[in-house]
């Protein structure tokens, strides 16, 4: 006799609720159907369900997302970097307070190096036939960010080795919820044949029929709810052995349309905006934001960044600001709308020679027109660079910091948005020591400046 374990999985929704109604209804109906048929079924989310670009996630600090997962009937989740490093310590501590599912993360520790009370390093589920399914979870190793927030995070592959050794003799089936990315998932499959299934996330990869490596089946469902994953594990319940593994994806456009799905999507957005209607400042005149020419608001934000970090100078790209601010009351909703990015201030100490080369790189004429995606950026286009404490003469051949020409051997403090520290635009910054200011985002810095 054979038995099939059905696992439905989602990942990297990033609060794109436009597909959530039909995903929720599809999962609820599928779960009900499998239970009626006497089949084992699990619902797992592999992280980054919450993203604070959306007003509902911002206003509820992710707790609204937890409510949506509860409603859909999820059995377990692991956290992604958007849950892990875009909330302050206390808000992450309380994020899953009302969760009706297990939160499984094997490599996150509290500030006192203990497993958080809301976390399980693994969990073993038992099927009706007595099969034991061990579920492990790992999240991306963003050490500087977790450290700045007060958390301790350990190397995921080291923890995986410990967890596999702990459960492999007790479990009949091993499933890993991996918010690590496709490269790590492939490495894990090559190194841990004891694992039966790796459900992946983080790099937004799509595996339509899974990918088998070393007998380990990888599954992944892209991003933004474009797909729902379905992993089928066929087992022999008597011998307690896995016979086969199959994977497939369901495209959101092929799922049955939900009643009132457009209204629900609008409701979540409006509720978030309503909760953010708290005044933070009052403007006597409007502050415009332009992407390709000087304008007041990008300059003000750049000044605020320099002051917040107590830096000598700062720069940022004007495209961070979606639009300007009108005269009158400025609310949290307004600031969230114009600065939706989960981007933190960052301070770097570097020599004058290094700073000069860095500033010269911002003169790249192609960059302002880039349609930027990733790195925490939630806008449309890069925009011109804006500077504070930095001035130029002789067609930018001479660069001045606070009125004095840069001295090559002098040490300077530079404040920038953290997205520039990941090596994509400025590779040299990846090797330099950095101080991340967390949990504040750029919109918090602007609120501070406007409110002052």
XYZ file of C-alpha atoms in Angstrom:
452
model
C 0.000 0.000 0.000
C 1.267 3.473 -0.890
C 0.602 6.766 0.816
C 1.044 10.265 -0.638
C 1.992 13.271 1.466
C 0.904 16.523 -0.183
C 2.786 19.717 0.615
C 1.575 23.070 -0.734
C 4.071 25.879 -0.432
C 4.352 29.614 -1.045
C 7.306 31.968 -0.799
C 8.306 35.596 -1.261
C 4.785 36.988 -1.455
C 6.267 40.361 -0.372
C 2.763 41.569 0.542
C 1.574 41.431 -3.064
C -1.990 40.788 -1.990
C -3.417 41.124 -5.492
C -3.269 37.309 -5.809
C -3.809 36.398 -2.165
C -7.591 35.912 -2.171
C -7.505 33.152 -4.756
C -4.339 31.604 -3.277
C -6.024 31.449 0.143
C -9.233 29.967 -1.233
C -7.343 27.461 -3.382
C -5.262 26.267 -0.422
C -8.266 25.972 1.879
C -10.221 23.934 -0.663
C -7.243 21.713 -1.457
C -6.569 21.060 2.200
C -10.221 20.229 2.821
C -10.296 17.931 -0.197
C -7.171 15.979 0.828
C -8.445 15.585 4.383
C -11.791 14.294 3.063
C -9.891 11.794 0.910
C -7.884 10.644 3.923
C -4.616 12.014 2.547
C -1.935 13.850 4.490
C -1.563 17.522 3.579
C 0.594 20.385 4.838
C 0.730 24.111 4.007
C 4.094 25.837 4.373
C 5.335 29.381 3.691
C 9.062 29.840 3.101
C 9.413 33.460 4.209
C 9.123 37.061 3.023
C 5.349 36.894 3.172
C 5.413 40.320 4.855
C 6.957 43.326 3.156
C 6.554 46.807 4.585
C 6.155 48.447 1.172
C 2.431 47.671 1.523
C 0.458 49.981 3.854
C -1.280 47.033 5.566
C 2.019 45.355 6.436
C 3.549 48.681 7.458
C 0.644 49.720 9.675
C 0.344 46.331 11.400
C 4.107 45.658 11.389
C 3.468 42.301 9.745
C 0.793 41.095 12.140
C -1.800 41.520 9.398
C 0.177 39.028 7.304
C 0.140 36.558 10.186
C -3.650 36.873 10.320
C -3.862 36.071 6.601
C -1.695 32.974 7.070
C -3.908 31.882 9.951
C -7.020 32.278 7.839
C -5.546 30.152 5.050
C -4.722 27.337 7.475
C -0.943 27.191 7.216
C 0.829 24.541 9.279
C 4.288 26.121 9.475
C 6.461 28.940 8.146
C 10.049 29.975 8.263
C 11.055 33.620 8.282
C 12.669 35.550 5.463
C 14.868 38.600 5.710
C 11.814 40.857 5.399
C 10.378 39.430 8.594
C 13.784 39.122 10.238
C 15.528 42.449 9.639
C 12.872 45.071 8.823
C 11.300 45.081 12.292
C 12.851 46.159 15.558
C 13.643 43.519 18.166
C 10.427 43.843 20.147
C 8.224 43.881 17.047
C 9.745 40.654 15.719
C 9.439 39.146 19.194
C 5.699 39.793 19.116
C 5.079 39.253 15.386
C 3.863 35.670 15.738
C 2.102 36.091 19.076
C -1.245 35.081 17.591
C 0.094 32.631 15.004
C -1.891 29.412 14.660
C 1.038 27.694 12.942
C 4.595 26.692 13.825
C 7.469 29.096 13.148
C 10.492 26.956 12.299
C 13.929 28.599 12.174
C 17.078 26.683 13.038
C 19.634 29.488 12.977
C 18.090 32.433 14.863
C 18.908 33.150 18.501
C 17.788 35.894 20.879
C 20.072 38.574 22.294
C 20.955 36.183 25.142
C 21.807 33.380 22.692
C 18.705 31.314 23.336
C 16.114 29.957 20.936
C 13.307 32.569 20.934
C 10.129 31.447 22.688
C 8.151 31.754 19.440
C 10.566 29.636 17.392
C 11.006 25.906 16.903
C 14.343 24.760 15.500
C 12.471 21.824 13.961
C 9.165 20.066 14.315
C 8.136 16.463 13.702
C 4.632 15.911 12.338
C 3.096 12.445 12.522
C 0.732 11.210 9.814
C -2.330 9.077 10.472
C -0.350 5.979 9.474
C 2.412 6.783 11.948
C 4.955 8.235 9.527
C 7.083 10.961 11.045
C 7.787 14.023 8.908
C 10.575 16.229 10.253
C 10.417 19.850 9.096
C 13.493 22.057 9.435
C 13.803 25.765 8.667
C 16.682 28.134 7.865
C 16.850 31.832 7.040
C 19.416 33.926 5.178
C 22.615 34.767 7.024
C 22.373 38.585 7.159
C 24.748 38.812 10.106
C 25.434 42.604 10.297
C 21.726 43.429 10.164
C 20.607 40.883 12.751
C 23.485 41.941 15.004
C 22.508 45.612 14.723
C 18.964 44.728 15.781
C 20.102 42.666 18.773
C 19.585 39.171 17.352
C 22.185 36.462 16.961
C 22.160 34.454 13.743
C 24.330 31.436 13.064
C 25.703 30.039 9.775
C 22.798 28.086 8.272
C 24.711 25.087 6.937
C 26.370 24.531 10.315
C 22.971 24.503 12.005
C 21.527 22.265 9.307
C 24.180 19.633 9.991
C 23.247 19.653 13.699
C 19.521 19.478 13.005
C 19.818 16.653 10.474
C 21.927 14.624 12.897
C 19.334 15.286 15.602
C 16.259 14.136 13.673
C 17.398 11.715 10.984
C 17.083 8.590 13.153
C 13.648 9.583 14.408
C 12.087 10.875 11.184
C 10.950 8.956 8.118
C 10.765 12.024 5.858
C 12.930 15.188 6.073
C 11.701 18.494 4.649
C 13.682 21.740 4.736
C 12.063 25.182 4.503
C 14.967 27.181 3.084
C 15.003 30.964 2.805
C 18.591 30.803 1.603
C 18.438 30.970 -2.191
C 18.911 28.553 -5.055
C 22.706 28.249 -4.811
C 22.613 27.214 -1.160
C 19.706 24.871 -1.869
C 21.726 23.138 -4.580
C 24.704 22.880 -2.233
C 22.482 21.430 0.489
C 21.091 18.836 -1.914
C 24.628 17.809 -2.872
C 25.797 17.647 0.745
C 22.773 16.267 2.622
C 21.247 13.266 0.834
C 19.378 12.512 4.079
C 17.006 15.357 3.212
C 14.114 14.364 0.981
C 12.730 17.765 -0.046
C 14.054 21.339 0.012
C 11.406 24.031 -0.440
C 13.242 27.182 -1.476
C 12.874 30.962 -1.484
C 14.820 34.252 -1.292
C 16.206 34.301 -4.858
C 12.691 34.151 -6.345
C 13.593 31.157 -8.508
C 10.946 29.111 -10.290
C 11.106 25.309 -10.527
C 8.062 24.226 -12.525
C 8.618 20.495 -12.000
C 11.160 20.701 -9.228
C 14.833 19.916 -9.592
C 16.383 16.692 -8.329
C 19.985 16.709 -7.161
C 21.593 13.755 -5.436
C 18.167 12.249 -4.754
C 16.953 15.460 -3.075
C 13.961 17.197 -4.681
C 14.026 20.999 -4.790
C 10.850 23.049 -5.122
C 10.305 26.799 -5.445
C 7.431 29.054 -6.476
C 8.962 32.324 -7.675
C 7.656 35.525 -6.077
C 4.664 37.792 -5.474
C 2.150 34.911 -5.485
C 2.577 34.243 -9.188
C 2.665 30.526 -8.334
C 1.674 28.061 -5.632
C 3.918 25.032 -5.243
C 2.768 21.442 -4.743
C 5.160 18.700 -3.659
C 3.917 15.096 -3.663
C 5.915 12.574 -1.656
C 4.921 8.956 -2.199
C 5.881 6.688 0.694
C 5.566 3.080 1.800
C 4.015 3.371 5.281
C 4.942 -0.190 6.215
C 8.623 0.051 5.308
C 8.627 3.787 6.100
C 10.562 4.612 2.970
C 10.147 7.290 0.328
C 9.215 5.820 -3.054
C 9.024 8.928 -5.248
C 8.805 12.722 -5.231
C 7.057 14.952 -7.732
C 6.717 18.716 -7.911
C 4.483 21.098 -9.811
C 3.416 24.727 -9.783
C -0.033 26.280 -10.164
C -0.012 29.674 -11.867
C -2.200 32.246 -10.110
C -4.112 33.012 -13.309
C -5.161 29.362 -13.505
C -6.596 29.326 -9.980
C -10.359 29.812 -9.592
C -11.269 33.458 -9.149
C -12.401 34.362 -5.652
C -15.578 36.240 -4.857
C -14.838 39.917 -4.161
C -11.076 39.518 -4.645
C -10.691 43.059 -6.037
C -12.661 44.440 -3.097
C -10.519 42.496 -0.618
C -7.317 43.799 -2.193
C -8.616 47.364 -1.947
C -9.795 46.767 1.614
C -6.331 45.705 2.815
C -4.779 48.743 1.174
C -7.347 51.191 2.553
C -7.159 49.709 6.051
C -3.391 50.117 6.057
C -3.599 53.696 4.857
C -6.234 54.508 7.484
C -4.031 53.129 10.260
C -1.138 55.297 9.029
C -3.068 58.573 9.222
C -0.944 60.001 12.026
C 0.468 63.494 11.521
C 4.249 63.748 11.890
C 4.875 67.279 10.552
C 3.224 70.350 9.061
C 4.673 72.079 5.989
C 4.321 75.781 5.302
C 5.051 75.148 1.612
C 5.246 72.115 -0.683
C 8.484 70.176 -1.126
C 8.962 68.941 -4.659
C 10.914 65.829 -5.683
C 12.426 65.536 -9.159
C 14.428 62.578 -10.434
C 16.605 64.270 -13.053
C 17.208 67.792 -11.777
C 17.807 69.489 -8.407
C 14.742 69.738 -6.152
C 14.127 70.472 -2.453
C 12.970 67.147 -0.994
C 15.846 64.872 -2.141
C 18.272 67.512 -0.875
C 16.494 67.660 2.478
C 16.564 63.875 2.799
C 20.266 63.799 1.982
C 20.951 66.461 4.635
C 18.877 64.473 7.126
C 20.831 61.303 6.352
C 24.130 63.076 7.023
C 22.867 64.548 10.288
C 21.264 61.298 11.488
C 24.539 59.402 11.042
C 26.749 62.278 12.309
C 28.679 62.014 9.046
C 30.947 64.425 7.186
C 29.004 63.969 3.979
C 26.322 61.884 2.304
C 24.829 61.010 -1.037
C 21.726 59.215 -2.284
C 19.754 58.782 -5.497
C 16.750 61.036 -6.114
C 14.655 58.101 -7.347
C 14.286 56.964 -3.736
C 11.546 59.586 -3.450
C 8.494 58.471 -5.412
C 7.097 62.003 -5.362
C 7.091 65.209 -3.306
C 5.031 66.452 -0.361
C 2.176 68.945 -0.416
C 1.752 71.942 1.844
C 0.016 71.231 5.146
C -0.159 68.128 7.295
C 2.318 65.297 6.581
C 1.261 61.869 7.855
C 2.962 58.509 8.237
C 0.893 57.467 5.230
C 2.427 60.245 3.132
C 5.973 59.311 4.092
C 5.301 55.624 3.513
C 3.913 56.448 0.087
C 6.926 58.474 -1.041
C 9.557 56.263 0.670
C 8.200 52.684 0.666
C 11.651 51.060 0.748
C 12.934 48.915 3.656
C 16.257 50.754 3.407
C 18.306 51.793 6.438
C 20.898 54.539 6.908
C 24.495 53.344 6.849
C 27.753 54.981 7.944
C 31.151 54.110 6.466
C 34.609 55.413 7.402
C 37.029 55.592 4.498
C 40.070 57.455 3.279
C 39.877 60.567 1.166
C 41.280 58.642 -1.789
C 38.590 55.986 -1.435
C 35.861 58.587 -0.983
C 36.976 60.495 -4.085
C 36.846 57.374 -6.252
C 33.434 56.497 -4.820
C 32.001 59.936 -5.584
C 33.428 59.822 -9.112
C 31.540 56.580 -9.698
C 28.267 58.409 -9.028
C 28.942 60.482 -12.168
C 28.039 57.462 -14.323
C 25.605 58.911 -16.861
C 23.736 55.628 -17.298
C 22.802 55.125 -13.651
C 20.067 57.793 -13.293
C 17.951 56.058 -15.959
C 18.285 52.538 -14.559
C 15.020 50.788 -13.723
C 16.262 49.422 -10.443
C 14.915 46.248 -8.823
C 15.984 44.556 -5.616
C 18.446 45.701 -2.924
C 15.444 46.866 -0.899
C 14.496 49.439 -3.549
C 10.719 49.617 -4.068
C 10.665 52.523 -6.509
C 10.824 52.778 -10.291
C 14.056 54.407 -11.401
C 17.447 55.320 -9.949
C 17.433 59.077 -10.576
C 20.264 61.602 -10.302
C 22.619 61.528 -7.330
C 22.131 64.142 -4.629
C 24.912 65.240 -2.267
C 25.234 66.802 1.181
C 28.566 68.167 2.385
C 30.010 67.441 -1.077
C 30.718 70.150 -3.671
C 32.507 70.307 -7.022
C 34.590 72.715 -9.119
C 36.137 72.654 -12.596
C 33.519 70.327 -14.102
C 33.731 67.945 -11.143
C 37.502 67.555 -11.385
C 37.897 68.997 -7.885
C 35.807 67.546 -5.052
C 35.282 69.359 -1.748
C 34.024 68.041 1.596
C 32.457 70.811 3.681
C 34.393 73.483 1.815
C 37.813 71.820 1.813
C 39.303 69.773 -1.001
C 39.474 66.054 -0.256
C 42.764 64.976 1.329
C 43.737 61.477 0.134
C 45.007 60.250 3.500
C 42.364 61.931 5.654
C 39.596 59.753 7.160
C 36.016 60.722 6.334
C 32.592 59.552 7.478
C 30.130 58.932 4.663
C 26.389 58.302 5.132
C 24.522 56.416 2.404
C 21.416 54.246 1.956
C 22.296 50.669 2.833
C 21.444 49.404 -0.676
C 24.761 50.830 -1.880
C 26.743 48.613 0.499
C 25.858 45.278 -1.108
C 28.496 45.521 -3.838
C 26.212 45.944 -6.854
C 27.032 49.586 -7.603
C 30.124 50.127 -5.465
C 32.031 46.813 -5.157
C 34.701 48.290 -2.877
C 32.126 49.105 -0.196
C 31.500 45.410 0.440
C 34.910 45.059 2.105
C 34.764 48.177 4.294
C 33.464 48.243 7.869
C 29.950 49.603 8.101
C 27.547 50.757 10.776
C 23.887 50.119 9.983
C 21.332 52.279 11.782
C 18.411 50.003 12.569
C 15.490 49.585 12.682
C 14.983 53.086 11.252
C 14.202 53.384 7.544
C 14.837 56.454 5.408
C 11.219 57.518 5.935
C 11.851 57.582 9.690
C 14.877 59.807 9.135
C 12.804 62.155 6.988
C 10.028 62.227 9.617
C 12.642 63.190 12.213
C 13.986 65.964 10.006
C 10.550 67.368 9.120
C 9.326 67.130 12.695
C 12.369 68.891 14.084
